[in-house]
Amino acid sequence: MKKRIAKHIKNQDFVKVYITNTDDYEIDHFNGIIYEQNDKFILMCDTFDFNFDGFIVLRKSDISEIKCTENEKIFKQIIDNERITNSITKKRLAINVTLSAFKEMFIQLMYLKLPIIIECKYGKDDRFQIGPICEVDEKKVKLKHFNASGEFDLKPTTARYKEITFFRIDSPYANIFYKYAKEIE
Protein backbone atom coordinates (compact mmCIF):
# COMPACT_ATOMS: atom_id res chain seq x y z
CA MET A 1 0.00 0.00 0.00
CA LYS A 2 2.89 2.37 0.78
CA LYS A 3 4.11 2.40 -2.85
CA ARG A 4 0.61 2.89 -4.20
CA ILE A 5 -0.01 5.81 -1.85
CA ALA A 6 3.37 7.30 -2.80
CA LYS A 7 2.33 7.16 -6.46
CA HIS A 8 -0.96 8.94 -5.70
CA ILE A 9 0.94 11.61 -3.73
CA LYS A 10 3.47 12.14 -6.53
CA ASN A 11 0.75 12.41 -9.20
CA GLN A 12 -1.59 14.43 -6.95
CA ASP A 13 -4.33 11.98 -7.92
CA PHE A 14 -7.87 12.57 -6.77
CA VAL A 15 -8.83 9.41 -4.86
CA LYS A 16 -11.64 7.94 -2.80
CA VAL A 17 -10.41 6.38 0.46
CA TYR A 18 -12.62 3.92 2.37
CA ILE A 19 -12.17 3.00 6.01
CA THR A 20 -13.70 -0.01 7.72
CA ASN A 21 -14.09 -1.26 11.25
CA THR A 22 -12.70 -4.54 12.59
CA ASP A 23 -15.67 -6.43 11.11
CA ASP A 24 -14.78 -5.09 7.64
CA TYR A 25 -17.87 -2.91 7.63
CA GLU A 26 -17.40 0.43 5.82
CA ILE A 27 -17.75 3.24 8.31
CA ASP A 28 -16.75 6.22 6.16
CA HIS A 29 -15.06 7.39 2.99
CA PHE A 30 -13.24 10.52 1.87
CA ASN A 31 -12.71 12.13 -1.53
CA GLY A 32 -9.61 14.17 -2.23
CA ILE A 33 -5.87 14.27 -2.68
CA ILE A 34 -3.37 12.52 -0.40
CA TYR A 35 -0.56 14.91 0.55
CA GLU A 36 1.57 12.92 2.95
CA GLN A 37 2.08 9.51 4.51
CA ASN A 38 4.24 7.90 7.14
CA ASP A 39 4.24 4.32 8.40
CA LYS A 40 0.98 4.74 10.33
CA PHE A 41 -1.02 7.64 8.86
CA ILE A 42 -2.02 9.50 5.74
CA LEU A 43 -2.96 13.16 5.50
CA MET A 44 -5.35 14.09 2.73
CA CYS A 45 -7.71 16.90 1.85
CA ASP A 46 -11.37 16.04 1.86
CA THR A 47 -13.81 17.54 -0.60
CA PHE A 48 -17.57 17.64 -0.72
CA ASP A 49 -19.38 18.79 -3.86
CA PHE A 50 -16.06 20.12 -5.21
CA ASN A 51 -15.49 22.23 -2.09
CA PHE A 52 -12.62 21.88 0.36
CA ASP A 53 -13.85 20.30 3.61
CA GLY A 54 -10.63 20.20 5.62
CA PHE A 55 -7.62 17.92 5.92
CA ILE A 56 -8.13 14.42 7.28
CA VAL A 57 -5.62 12.29 9.17
CA LEU A 58 -6.39 8.56 8.92
CA ARG A 59 -4.69 5.43 10.21
CA LYS A 60 -3.38 3.40 7.28
CA SER A 61 -4.42 0.22 9.08
CA ASP A 62 -8.07 1.35 8.83
CA ILE A 63 -7.97 1.89 5.07
CA SER A 64 -9.74 -0.89 3.22
CA GLU A 65 -9.59 0.54 -0.28
CA ILE A 66 -8.24 3.45 -2.30
CA LYS A 67 -9.98 4.08 -5.60
CA CYS A 68 -8.71 6.13 -8.50
CA THR A 69 -11.14 5.26 -11.29
CA GLU A 70 -12.32 7.30 -14.27
CA ASN A 71 -14.81 9.01 -11.94
CA GLU A 72 -12.02 10.29 -9.71
CA LYS A 73 -10.00 11.38 -12.76
CA ILE A 74 -12.96 13.49 -13.95
CA PHE A 75 -13.27 15.03 -10.47
CA LYS A 76 -9.56 15.84 -10.60
CA GLN A 77 -9.97 17.59 -13.98
CA ILE A 78 -12.83 19.65 -12.58
CA ILE A 79 -11.03 20.76 -9.41
CA ASP A 80 -7.91 21.54 -11.46
CA ASN A 81 -9.89 23.57 -14.01
CA GLU A 82 -11.70 25.41 -11.22
CA ARG A 83 -8.32 26.10 -9.55
CA ILE A 84 -9.53 24.36 -6.39
CA THR A 85 -6.41 22.17 -6.33
CA ASN A 86 -4.19 25.29 -6.18
CA SER A 87 -6.25 26.71 -3.35
CA ILE A 88 -6.06 23.46 -1.37
CA THR A 89 -2.29 23.19 -1.91
CA LYS A 90 -1.87 26.73 -0.53
CA LYS A 91 -3.94 25.76 2.51
CA ARG A 92 -1.75 22.67 3.01
CA LEU A 93 1.38 24.80 3.02
CA ALA A 94 -0.19 27.20 5.53
CA ILE A 95 -1.21 24.35 7.87
CA ASN A 96 2.28 23.13 8.58
CA VAL A 97 1.52 19.90 10.45
CA THR A 98 3.88 16.98 10.01
CA LEU A 99 2.60 13.43 10.29
CA SER A 100 3.98 11.68 13.34
CA ALA A 101 2.41 10.00 16.37
CA PHE A 102 -0.93 11.31 17.68
CA LYS A 103 0.72 13.13 20.58
CA GLU A 104 3.15 15.06 18.38
CA MET A 105 0.49 15.96 15.80
CA PHE A 106 -1.88 17.23 18.50
CA ILE A 107 0.90 19.29 20.11
CA GLN A 108 1.55 20.92 16.72
CA LEU A 109 -2.17 21.64 16.32
CA MET A 110 -2.51 22.97 19.87
CA TYR A 111 0.05 25.67 19.05
CA LEU A 112 -1.82 26.59 15.86
CA LYS A 113 -4.93 27.22 18.02
CA LEU A 114 -7.24 25.88 15.33
CA PRO A 115 -10.44 24.04 16.16
CA ILE A 116 -10.33 20.43 15.05
CA ILE A 117 -12.92 17.71 14.65
CA ILE A 118 -12.26 14.28 16.14
CA GLU A 119 -14.51 11.38 15.21
CA CYS A 120 -14.58 8.13 17.13
CA LYS A 121 -16.59 5.56 15.16
CA TYR A 122 -15.36 2.25 16.54
CA GLY A 123 -17.58 0.17 18.77
CA LYS A 124 -20.83 1.41 20.28
CA ASP A 125 -19.59 4.87 21.19
CA ASP A 126 -19.91 6.99 18.01
CA ARG A 127 -18.59 10.43 18.99
CA PHE A 128 -18.11 13.76 17.20
CA GLN A 129 -15.91 16.17 19.13
CA ILE A 130 -15.15 19.71 17.98
CA GLY A 131 -13.04 22.51 19.42
CA PRO A 132 -9.49 23.71 19.98
CA ILE A 133 -6.97 21.46 21.73
CA CYS A 134 -6.27 22.44 25.33
CA GLU A 135 -4.16 19.52 26.60
CA VAL A 136 -2.14 16.61 25.21
CA ASP A 137 -0.52 13.66 26.97
CA GLU A 138 0.79 10.18 26.13
CA LYS A 139 -2.61 8.50 25.69
CA LYS A 140 -5.21 11.20 25.09
CA VAL A 141 -6.05 14.66 23.84
CA LYS A 142 -8.43 17.13 25.46
CA LEU A 143 -10.54 19.61 23.53
CA LYS A 144 -12.30 22.72 24.66
CA HIS A 145 -15.44 21.25 23.10
CA PHE A 146 -18.37 23.35 21.98
CA ASN A 147 -21.83 21.85 21.52
CA ALA A 148 -24.43 22.19 18.77
CA SER A 149 -25.75 25.34 20.47
CA GLY A 150 -22.36 26.97 20.06
CA GLU A 151 -21.57 26.90 23.78
CA PHE A 152 -18.33 25.63 25.25
CA ASP A 153 -18.61 22.76 27.73
CA LEU A 154 -17.59 23.56 31.29
CA LYS A 155 -14.91 20.83 31.27
CA PRO A 156 -12.62 19.69 28.45
CA THR A 157 -13.70 16.66 26.41
CA THR A 158 -11.26 13.74 26.24
CA ALA A 159 -10.47 11.48 23.29
CA ARG A 160 -8.14 8.53 23.81
CA TYR A 161 -5.86 7.95 20.83
CA LYS A 162 -6.91 4.31 20.52
CA GLU A 163 -10.56 5.42 20.09
CA ILE A 164 -9.93 8.02 17.37
CA THR A 165 -11.04 6.93 13.91
CA PHE A 166 -9.87 10.13 12.22
CA PHE A 167 -9.48 13.83 12.83
CA ARG A 168 -10.14 16.82 10.62
CA ILE A 169 -8.04 20.01 10.46
CA ASP A 170 -9.03 23.38 8.94
CA SER A 171 -12.63 22.38 8.33
CA PRO A 172 -14.79 25.30 7.17
CA TYR A 173 -17.54 23.97 9.46
CA ALA A 174 -15.28 23.97 12.54
CA ASN A 175 -13.58 27.26 11.69
CA ILE A 176 -16.83 29.19 11.18
CA PHE A 177 -18.66 27.62 14.12
CA TYR A 178 -15.67 28.31 16.40
CA LYS A 179 -15.86 32.05 15.60
CA TYR A 180 -19.35 32.14 17.10
CA ALA A 181 -18.94 29.72 20.01
CA LYS A 182 -19.29 31.28 23.44
CA GLU A 183 -18.67 30.45 27.07
CA ILE A 184 -21.70 29.18 29.01
CA GLU A 185 -22.85 31.88 31.43
PDB file of C-alpha atoms in Angstrom:
ATOM      1  CA  MET A   1       0.000   0.000   0.000  1.00  0.00           C
ATOM      2  CA  LYS A   2       2.886   2.373   0.776  1.00  0.00           C
ATOM      3  CA  LYS A   3       4.111   2.402  -2.851  1.00  0.00           C
ATOM      4  CA  ARG A   4       0.612   2.888  -4.204  1.00  0.00           C
ATOM      5  CA  ILE A   5      -0.005   5.812  -1.853  1.00  0.00           C
ATOM      6  CA  ALA A   6       3.374   7.296  -2.801  1.00  0.00           C
ATOM      7  CA  LYS A   7       2.329   7.156  -6.465  1.00  0.00           C
ATOM      8  CA  HIS A   8      -0.956   8.936  -5.695  1.00  0.00           C
ATOM      9  CA  ILE A   9       0.936  11.607  -3.727  1.00  0.00           C
ATOM     10  CA  LYS A  10       3.467  12.138  -6.527  1.00  0.00           C
ATOM     11  CA  ASN A  11       0.746  12.406  -9.201  1.00  0.00           C
ATOM     12  CA  GLN A  12      -1.594  14.428  -6.946  1.00  0.00           C
ATOM     13  CA  ASP A  13      -4.331  11.981  -7.916  1.00  0.00           C
ATOM     14  CA  PHE A  14      -7.873  12.574  -6.771  1.00  0.00           C
ATOM     15  CA  VAL A  15      -8.835   9.410  -4.856  1.00  0.00           C
ATOM     16  CA  LYS A  16     -11.639   7.936  -2.796  1.00  0.00           C
ATOM     17  CA  VAL A  17     -10.411   6.382   0.461  1.00  0.00           C
ATOM     18  CA  TYR A  18     -12.616   3.921   2.366  1.00  0.00           C
ATOM     19  CA  ILE A  19     -12.173   3.003   6.012  1.00  0.00           C
ATOM     20  CA  THR A  20     -13.700  -0.012   7.718  1.00  0.00           C
ATOM     21  CA  ASN A  21     -14.091  -1.264  11.247  1.00  0.00           C
ATOM     22  CA  THR A  22     -12.697  -4.538  12.594  1.00  0.00           C
ATOM     23  CA  ASP A  23     -15.675  -6.430  11.114  1.00  0.00           C
ATOM     24  CA  ASP A  24     -14.778  -5.094   7.643  1.00  0.00           C
ATOM     25  CA  TYR A  25     -17.870  -2.905   7.625  1.00  0.00           C
ATOM     26  CA  GLU A  26     -17.401   0.431   5.816  1.00  0.00           C
ATOM     27  CA  ILE A  27     -17.748   3.236   8.313  1.00  0.00           C
ATOM     28  CA  ASP A  28     -16.753   6.218   6.159  1.00  0.00           C
ATOM     29  CA  HIS A  29     -15.063   7.391   2.987  1.00  0.00           C
ATOM     30  CA  PHE A  30     -13.242  10.517   1.870  1.00  0.00           C
ATOM     31  CA  ASN A  31     -12.706  12.134  -1.525  1.00  0.00           C
ATOM     32  CA  GLY A  32      -9.607  14.168  -2.229  1.00  0.00           C
ATOM     33  CA  ILE A  33      -5.866  14.275  -2.676  1.00  0.00           C
ATOM     34  CA  ILE A  34      -3.367  12.515  -0.399  1.00  0.00           C
ATOM     35  CA  TYR A  35      -0.564  14.906   0.547  1.00  0.00           C
ATOM     36  CA  GLU A  36       1.572  12.923   2.951  1.00  0.00           C
ATOM     37  CA  GLN A  37       2.085   9.512   4.514  1.00  0.00           C
ATOM     38  CA  ASN A  38       4.243   7.902   7.143  1.00  0.00           C
ATOM     39  CA  ASP A  39       4.243   4.317   8.397  1.00  0.00           C
ATOM     40  CA  LYS A  40       0.980   4.743  10.327  1.00  0.00           C
ATOM     41  CA  PHE A  41      -1.018   7.639   8.856  1.00  0.00           C
ATOM     42  CA  ILE A  42      -2.023   9.503   5.736  1.00  0.00           C
ATOM     43  CA  LEU A  43      -2.955  13.156   5.503  1.00  0.00           C
ATOM     44  CA  MET A  44      -5.351  14.089   2.730  1.00  0.00           C
ATOM     45  CA  CYS A  45      -7.705  16.901   1.848  1.00  0.00           C
ATOM     46  CA  ASP A  46     -11.367  16.035   1.858  1.00  0.00           C
ATOM     47  CA  THR A  47     -13.811  17.544  -0.604  1.00  0.00           C
ATOM     48  CA  PHE A  48     -17.569  17.640  -0.721  1.00  0.00           C
ATOM     49  CA  ASP A  49     -19.379  18.794  -3.859  1.00  0.00           C
ATOM     50  CA  PHE A  50     -16.062  20.120  -5.215  1.00  0.00           C
ATOM     51  CA  ASN A  51     -15.490  22.226  -2.094  1.00  0.00           C
ATOM     52  CA  PHE A  52     -12.617  21.883   0.363  1.00  0.00           C
ATOM     53  CA  ASP A  53     -13.847  20.295   3.607  1.00  0.00           C
ATOM     54  CA  GLY A  54     -10.635  20.197   5.624  1.00  0.00           C
ATOM     55  CA  PHE A  55      -7.620  17.918   5.922  1.00  0.00           C
ATOM     56  CA  ILE A  56      -8.135  14.418   7.280  1.00  0.00           C
ATOM     57  CA  VAL A  57      -5.616  12.290   9.167  1.00  0.00           C
ATOM     58  CA  LEU A  58      -6.392   8.562   8.919  1.00  0.00           C
ATOM     59  CA  ARG A  59      -4.690   5.432  10.207  1.00  0.00           C
ATOM     60  CA  LYS A  60      -3.384   3.397   7.277  1.00  0.00           C
ATOM     61  CA  SER A  61      -4.419   0.220   9.083  1.00  0.00           C
ATOM     62  CA  ASP A  62      -8.071   1.346   8.831  1.00  0.00           C
ATOM     63  CA  ILE A  63      -7.972   1.890   5.074  1.00  0.00           C
ATOM     64  CA  SER A  64      -9.745  -0.892   3.224  1.00  0.00           C
ATOM     65  CA  GLU A  65      -9.588   0.539  -0.281  1.00  0.00           C
ATOM     66  CA  ILE A  66      -8.238   3.450  -2.295  1.00  0.00           C
ATOM     67  CA  LYS A  67      -9.982   4.082  -5.602  1.00  0.00           C
ATOM     68  CA  CYS A  68      -8.707   6.130  -8.502  1.00  0.00           C
ATOM     69  CA  THR A  69     -11.139   5.258 -11.291  1.00  0.00           C
ATOM     70  CA  GLU A  70     -12.323   7.295 -14.267  1.00  0.00           C
ATOM     71  CA  ASN A  71     -14.813   9.006 -11.938  1.00  0.00           C
ATOM     72  CA  GLU A  72     -12.019  10.295  -9.713  1.00  0.00           C
ATOM     73  CA  LYS A  73      -9.999  11.382 -12.761  1.00  0.00           C
ATOM     74  CA  ILE A  74     -12.957  13.486 -13.948  1.00  0.00           C
ATOM     75  CA  PHE A  75     -13.273  15.032 -10.474  1.00  0.00           C
ATOM     76  CA  LYS A  76      -9.556  15.844 -10.599  1.00  0.00           C
ATOM     77  CA  GLN A  77      -9.972  17.593 -13.975  1.00  0.00           C
ATOM     78  CA  ILE A  78     -12.830  19.651 -12.580  1.00  0.00           C
ATOM     79  CA  ILE A  79     -11.035  20.757  -9.410  1.00  0.00           C
ATOM     80  CA  ASP A  80      -7.907  21.542 -11.456  1.00  0.00           C
ATOM     81  CA  ASN A  81      -9.886  23.573 -14.014  1.00  0.00           C
ATOM     82  CA  GLU A  82     -11.698  25.413 -11.219  1.00  0.00           C
ATOM     83  CA  ARG A  83      -8.317  26.102  -9.547  1.00  0.00           C
ATOM     84  CA  ILE A  84      -9.532  24.360  -6.395  1.00  0.00           C
ATOM     85  CA  THR A  85      -6.409  22.170  -6.329  1.00  0.00           C
ATOM     86  CA  ASN A  86      -4.188  25.285  -6.181  1.00  0.00           C
ATOM     87  CA  SER A  87      -6.252  26.715  -3.348  1.00  0.00           C
ATOM     88  CA  ILE A  88      -6.061  23.456  -1.371  1.00  0.00           C
ATOM     89  CA  THR A  89      -2.294  23.195  -1.913  1.00  0.00           C
ATOM     90  CA  LYS A  90      -1.872  26.730  -0.525  1.00  0.00           C
ATOM     91  CA  LYS A  91      -3.942  25.757   2.512  1.00  0.00           C
ATOM     92  CA  ARG A  92      -1.751  22.672   3.014  1.00  0.00           C
ATOM     93  CA  LEU A  93       1.379  24.802   3.017  1.00  0.00           C
ATOM     94  CA  ALA A  94      -0.188  27.198   5.533  1.00  0.00           C
ATOM     95  CA  ILE A  95      -1.209  24.350   7.868  1.00  0.00           C
ATOM     96  CA  ASN A  96       2.276  23.130   8.577  1.00  0.00           C
ATOM     97  CA  VAL A  97       1.516  19.904  10.452  1.00  0.00           C
ATOM     98  CA  THR A  98       3.881  16.984  10.013  1.00  0.00           C
ATOM     99  CA  LEU A  99       2.596  13.428  10.286  1.00  0.00           C
ATOM    100  CA  SER A 100       3.980  11.682  13.340  1.00  0.00           C
ATOM    101  CA  ALA A 101       2.410   9.999  16.372  1.00  0.00           C
ATOM    102  CA  PHE A 102      -0.928  11.315  17.678  1.00  0.00           C
ATOM    103  CA  LYS A 103       0.719  13.127  20.583  1.00  0.00           C
ATOM    104  CA  GLU A 104       3.151  15.057  18.384  1.00  0.00           C
ATOM    105  CA  MET A 105       0.491  15.956  15.801  1.00  0.00           C
ATOM    106  CA  PHE A 106      -1.876  17.225  18.496  1.00  0.00           C
ATOM    107  CA  ILE A 107       0.898  19.285  20.106  1.00  0.00           C
ATOM    108  CA  GLN A 108       1.547  20.924  16.720  1.00  0.00           C
ATOM    109  CA  LEU A 109      -2.171  21.644  16.317  1.00  0.00           C
ATOM    110  CA  MET A 110      -2.512  22.965  19.871  1.00  0.00           C
ATOM    111  CA  TYR A 111       0.048  25.668  19.055  1.00  0.00           C
ATOM    112  CA  LEU A 112      -1.822  26.589  15.857  1.00  0.00           C
ATOM    113  CA  LYS A 113      -4.935  27.220  18.023  1.00  0.00           C
ATOM    114  CA  LEU A 114      -7.237  25.878  15.335  1.00  0.00           C
ATOM    115  CA  PRO A 115     -10.437  24.042  16.159  1.00  0.00           C
ATOM    116  CA  ILE A 116     -10.332  20.430  15.046  1.00  0.00           C
ATOM    117  CA  ILE A 117     -12.922  17.711  14.655  1.00  0.00           C
ATOM    118  CA  ILE A 118     -12.264  14.284  16.136  1.00  0.00           C
ATOM    119  CA  GLU A 119     -14.513  11.379  15.208  1.00  0.00           C
ATOM    120  CA  CYS A 120     -14.585   8.125  17.130  1.00  0.00           C
ATOM    121  CA  LYS A 121     -16.593   5.564  15.160  1.00  0.00           C
ATOM    122  CA  TYR A 122     -15.362   2.252  16.537  1.00  0.00           C
ATOM    123  CA  GLY A 123     -17.582   0.167  18.771  1.00  0.00           C
ATOM    124  CA  LYS A 124     -20.825   1.408  20.282  1.00  0.00           C
ATOM    125  CA  ASP A 125     -19.594   4.874  21.190  1.00  0.00           C
ATOM    126  CA  ASP A 126     -19.909   6.986  18.010  1.00  0.00           C
ATOM    127  CA  ARG A 127     -18.595  10.434  18.994  1.00  0.00           C
ATOM    128  CA  PHE A 128     -18.112  13.760  17.203  1.00  0.00           C
ATOM    129  CA  GLN A 129     -15.909  16.169  19.132  1.00  0.00           C
ATOM    130  CA  ILE A 130     -15.152  19.712  17.983  1.00  0.00           C
ATOM    131  CA  GLY A 131     -13.040  22.515  19.417  1.00  0.00           C
ATOM    132  CA  PRO A 132      -9.489  23.712  19.976  1.00  0.00           C
ATOM    133  CA  ILE A 133      -6.969  21.459  21.729  1.00  0.00           C
ATOM    134  CA  CYS A 134      -6.273  22.443  25.325  1.00  0.00           C
ATOM    135  CA  GLU A 135      -4.161  19.518  26.597  1.00  0.00           C
ATOM    136  CA  VAL A 136      -2.138  16.612  25.209  1.00  0.00           C
ATOM    137  CA  ASP A 137      -0.518  13.664  26.969  1.00  0.00           C
ATOM    138  CA  GLU A 138       0.787  10.176  26.126  1.00  0.00           C
ATOM    139  CA  LYS A 139      -2.614   8.497  25.691  1.00  0.00           C
ATOM    140  CA  LYS A 140      -5.210  11.200  25.086  1.00  0.00           C
ATOM    141  CA  VAL A 141      -6.051  14.662  23.835  1.00  0.00           C
ATOM    142  CA  LYS A 142      -8.434  17.127  25.456  1.00  0.00           C
ATOM    143  CA  LEU A 143     -10.535  19.609  23.532  1.00  0.00           C
ATOM    144  CA  LYS A 144     -12.300  22.722  24.662  1.00  0.00           C
ATOM    145  CA  HIS A 145     -15.441  21.247  23.105  1.00  0.00           C
ATOM    146  CA  PHE A 146     -18.374  23.349  21.979  1.00  0.00           C
ATOM    147  CA  ASN A 147     -21.831  21.855  21.521  1.00  0.00           C
ATOM    148  CA  ALA A 148     -24.434  22.187  18.766  1.00  0.00           C
ATOM    149  CA  SER A 149     -25.754  25.340  20.468  1.00  0.00           C
ATOM    150  CA  GLY A 150     -22.357  26.968  20.057  1.00  0.00           C
ATOM    151  CA  GLU A 151     -21.570  26.896  23.777  1.00  0.00           C
ATOM    152  CA  PHE A 152     -18.329  25.627  25.252  1.00  0.00           C
ATOM    153  CA  ASP A 153     -18.609  22.757  27.735  1.00  0.00           C
ATOM    154  CA  LEU A 154     -17.586  23.563  31.291  1.00  0.00           C
ATOM    155  CA  LYS A 155     -14.908  20.831  31.271  1.00  0.00           C
ATOM    156  CA  PRO A 156     -12.617  19.692  28.449  1.00  0.00           C
ATOM    157  CA  THR A 157     -13.701  16.665  26.413  1.00  0.00           C
ATOM    158  CA  THR A 158     -11.261  13.737  26.236  1.00  0.00           C
ATOM    159  CA  ALA A 159     -10.470  11.478  23.285  1.00  0.00           C
ATOM    160  CA  ARG A 160      -8.143   8.531  23.813  1.00  0.00           C
ATOM    161  CA  TYR A 161      -5.858   7.949  20.831  1.00  0.00           C
ATOM    162  CA  LYS A 162      -6.915   4.306  20.517  1.00  0.00           C
ATOM    163  CA  GLU A 163     -10.561   5.421  20.094  1.00  0.00           C
ATOM    164  CA  ILE A 164      -9.931   8.022  17.370  1.00  0.00           C
ATOM    165  CA  THR A 165     -11.040   6.931  13.909  1.00  0.00           C
ATOM    166  CA  PHE A 166      -9.869  10.130  12.216  1.00  0.00           C
ATOM    167  CA  PHE A 167      -9.479  13.829  12.827  1.00  0.00           C
ATOM    168  CA  ARG A 168     -10.136  16.819  10.617  1.00  0.00           C
ATOM    169  CA  ILE A 169      -8.037  20.006  10.459  1.00  0.00           C
ATOM    170  CA  ASP A 170      -9.027  23.378   8.938  1.00  0.00           C
ATOM    171  CA  SER A 171     -12.631  22.377   8.329  1.00  0.00           C
ATOM    172  CA  PRO A 172     -14.791  25.305   7.166  1.00  0.00           C
ATOM    173  CA  TYR A 173     -17.537  23.972   9.457  1.00  0.00           C
ATOM    174  CA  ALA A 174     -15.278  23.966  12.541  1.00  0.00           C
ATOM    175  CA  ASN A 175     -13.582  27.265  11.687  1.00  0.00           C
ATOM    176  CA  ILE A 176     -16.830  29.191  11.184  1.00  0.00           C
ATOM    177  CA  PHE A 177     -18.663  27.623  14.124  1.00  0.00           C
ATOM    178  CA  TYR A 178     -15.668  28.313  16.396  1.00  0.00           C
ATOM    179  CA  LYS A 179     -15.856  32.045  15.597  1.00  0.00           C
ATOM    180  CA  TYR A 180     -19.355  32.144  17.101  1.00  0.00           C
ATOM    181  CA  ALA A 181     -18.940  29.718  20.007  1.00  0.00           C
ATOM    182  CA  LYS A 182     -19.288  31.284  23.436  1.00  0.00           C
ATOM    183  CA  GLU A 183     -18.671  30.451  27.067  1.00  0.00           C
ATOM    184  CA  ILE A 184     -21.701  29.182  29.013  1.00  0.00           C
ATOM    185  CA  GLU A 185     -22.854  31.880  31.434  1.00  0.00           C
TER     186      GLU A 185
END
